[in-house]
CSV table of C-alpha atoms in Angstrom, one decimal:
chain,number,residue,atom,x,y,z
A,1,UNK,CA,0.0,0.0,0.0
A,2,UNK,CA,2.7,2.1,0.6
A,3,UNK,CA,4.4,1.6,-2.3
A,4,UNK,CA,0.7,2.1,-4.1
A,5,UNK,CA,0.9,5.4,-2.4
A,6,UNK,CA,4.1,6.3,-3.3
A,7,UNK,CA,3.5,5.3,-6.9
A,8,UNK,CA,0.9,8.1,-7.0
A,9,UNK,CA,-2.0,5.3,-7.4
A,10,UNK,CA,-4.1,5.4,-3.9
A,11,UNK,CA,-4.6,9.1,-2.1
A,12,UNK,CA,-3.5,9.6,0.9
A,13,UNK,CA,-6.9,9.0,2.9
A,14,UNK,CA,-7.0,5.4,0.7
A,15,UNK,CA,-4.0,4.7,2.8
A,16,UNK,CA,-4.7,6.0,6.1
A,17,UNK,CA,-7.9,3.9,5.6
A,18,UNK,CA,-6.3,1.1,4.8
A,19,UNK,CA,-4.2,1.2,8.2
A,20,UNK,CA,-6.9,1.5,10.2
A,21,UNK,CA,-8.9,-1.2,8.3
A,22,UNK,CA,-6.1,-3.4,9.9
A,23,UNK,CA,-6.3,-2.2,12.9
A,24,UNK,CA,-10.3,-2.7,13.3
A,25,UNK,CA,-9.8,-6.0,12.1
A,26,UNK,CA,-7.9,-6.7,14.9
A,27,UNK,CA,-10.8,-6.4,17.1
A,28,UNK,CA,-9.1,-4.0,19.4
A,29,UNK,CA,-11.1,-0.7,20.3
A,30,UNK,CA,-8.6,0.7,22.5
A,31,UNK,CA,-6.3,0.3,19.2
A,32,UNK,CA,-8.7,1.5,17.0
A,33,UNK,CA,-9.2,5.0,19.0
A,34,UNK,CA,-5.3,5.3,19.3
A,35,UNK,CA,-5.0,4.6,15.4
A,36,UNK,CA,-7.3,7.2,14.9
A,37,UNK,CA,-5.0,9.5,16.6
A,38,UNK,CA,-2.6,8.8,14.8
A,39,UNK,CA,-4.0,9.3,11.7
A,40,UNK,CA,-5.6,12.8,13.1
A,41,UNK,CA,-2.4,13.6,14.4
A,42,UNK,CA,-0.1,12.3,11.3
A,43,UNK,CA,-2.2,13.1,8.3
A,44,UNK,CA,-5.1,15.9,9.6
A,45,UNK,CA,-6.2,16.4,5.5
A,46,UNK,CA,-7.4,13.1,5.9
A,47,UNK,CA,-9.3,13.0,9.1
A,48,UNK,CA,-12.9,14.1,7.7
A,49,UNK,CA,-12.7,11.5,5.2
A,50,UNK,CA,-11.3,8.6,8.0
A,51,UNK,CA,-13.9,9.9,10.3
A,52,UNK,CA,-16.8,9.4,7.9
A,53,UNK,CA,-16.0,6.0,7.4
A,54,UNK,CA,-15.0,4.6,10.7
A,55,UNK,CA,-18.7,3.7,11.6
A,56,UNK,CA,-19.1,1.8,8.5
A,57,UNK,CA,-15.4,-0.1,9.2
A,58,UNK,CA,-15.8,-1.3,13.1
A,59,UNK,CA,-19.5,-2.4,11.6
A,60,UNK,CA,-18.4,-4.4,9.0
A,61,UNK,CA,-15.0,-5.3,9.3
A,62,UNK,CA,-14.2,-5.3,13.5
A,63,UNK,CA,-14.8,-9.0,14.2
A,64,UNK,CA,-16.2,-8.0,17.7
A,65,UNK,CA,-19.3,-6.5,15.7
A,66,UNK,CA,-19.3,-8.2,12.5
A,67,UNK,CA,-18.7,-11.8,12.6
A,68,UNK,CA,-22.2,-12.4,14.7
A,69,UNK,CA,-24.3,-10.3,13.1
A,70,UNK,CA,-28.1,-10.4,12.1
A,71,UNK,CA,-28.1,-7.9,8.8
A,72,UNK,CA,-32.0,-7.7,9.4
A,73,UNK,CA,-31.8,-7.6,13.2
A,74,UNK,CA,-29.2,-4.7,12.3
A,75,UNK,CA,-31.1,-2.8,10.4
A,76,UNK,CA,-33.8,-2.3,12.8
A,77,UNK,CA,-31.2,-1.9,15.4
A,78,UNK,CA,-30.4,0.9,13.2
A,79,UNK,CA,-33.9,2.6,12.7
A,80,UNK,CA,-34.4,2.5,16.6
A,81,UNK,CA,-30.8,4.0,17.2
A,82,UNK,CA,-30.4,6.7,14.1
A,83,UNK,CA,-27.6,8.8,15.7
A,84,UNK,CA,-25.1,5.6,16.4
A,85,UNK,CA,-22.7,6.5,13.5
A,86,UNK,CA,-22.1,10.0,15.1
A,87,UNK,CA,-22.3,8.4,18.5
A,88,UNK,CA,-19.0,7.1,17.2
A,89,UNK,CA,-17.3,10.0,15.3
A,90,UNK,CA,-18.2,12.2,18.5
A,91,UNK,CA,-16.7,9.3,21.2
A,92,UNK,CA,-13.5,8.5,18.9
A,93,UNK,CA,-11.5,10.5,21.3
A,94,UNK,CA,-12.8,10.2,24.2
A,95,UNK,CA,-11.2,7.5,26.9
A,96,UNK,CA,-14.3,5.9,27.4
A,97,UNK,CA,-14.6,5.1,23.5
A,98,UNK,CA,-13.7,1.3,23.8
A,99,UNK,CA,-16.4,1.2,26.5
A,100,UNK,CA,-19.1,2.5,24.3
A,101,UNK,CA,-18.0,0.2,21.1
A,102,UNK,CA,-18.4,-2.7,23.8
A,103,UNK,CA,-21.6,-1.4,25.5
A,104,UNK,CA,-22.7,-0.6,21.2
A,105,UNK,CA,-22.0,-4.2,20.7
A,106,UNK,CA,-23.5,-5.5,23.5
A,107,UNK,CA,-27.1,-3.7,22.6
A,108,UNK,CA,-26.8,-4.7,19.2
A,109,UNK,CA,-26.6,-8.7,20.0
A,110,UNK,CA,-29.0,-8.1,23.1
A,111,UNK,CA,-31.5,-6.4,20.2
A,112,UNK,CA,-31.1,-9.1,17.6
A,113,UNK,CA,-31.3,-12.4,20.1
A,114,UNK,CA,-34.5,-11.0,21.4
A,115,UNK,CA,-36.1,-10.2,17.9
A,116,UNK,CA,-35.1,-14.3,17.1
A,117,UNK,CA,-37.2,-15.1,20.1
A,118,UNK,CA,-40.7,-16.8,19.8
A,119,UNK,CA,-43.6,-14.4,21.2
């Protein structure tokens, strides 16, 4: 990626997202929130772009969130929590951000086992 970079053939943004793709994958949160500040602190052009994304990432690619999940159960997870994407932009540097990824995750599975209940 680097190289990529270097070569002139992925932005700089590409690359910082590509970093902390990694990281997310990890499954760390307390990781994730010191990548970010890294990036913020390394490459600050990039942050807005990073920082619209990240939501999107930690769903789909942080095994802590993705690797379990209902899509449909999600998705009305979603419609009863709207403002969970900024939730996240506005916690990223916060200490208590991995709390609030773990407390996040722990509604979202809590939501989606009870909708696979029977009534």
């Amino acid at each position: 990626m680097i190289a990529a970079y270097k070569a002139g053939e992925i932005t700089k943004s590409e690359l910082m997202k590509f970093g902390l793709r990694q990281v997310v994958r990890g499954g760390d949160f307390g990781a994730v929130d010191e990548a970010c500040q890294m990036i913020f602190d390394a490459a600050p052009d990039t942050w807005r772009d990073v920082l619209h994304r990240l939501p999107a990432m930690l769903v789909n690619e942080s095994p802590e969130l993705a690797a379990w999940q209902d899509v449909p159960g999600f998705i009305d997870w979603c419609r009863e929590n709207p403002g969970w994407p900024d939730r996240i932009r506005t916690a990223i540097h916060l200490p208590e951000f991995p709390m609030l990824m773990e407390a996040m995750r722990d509604d979202i599975r809590a939501f989606c086992e009870a909708r696979r209940r029977p009534h």
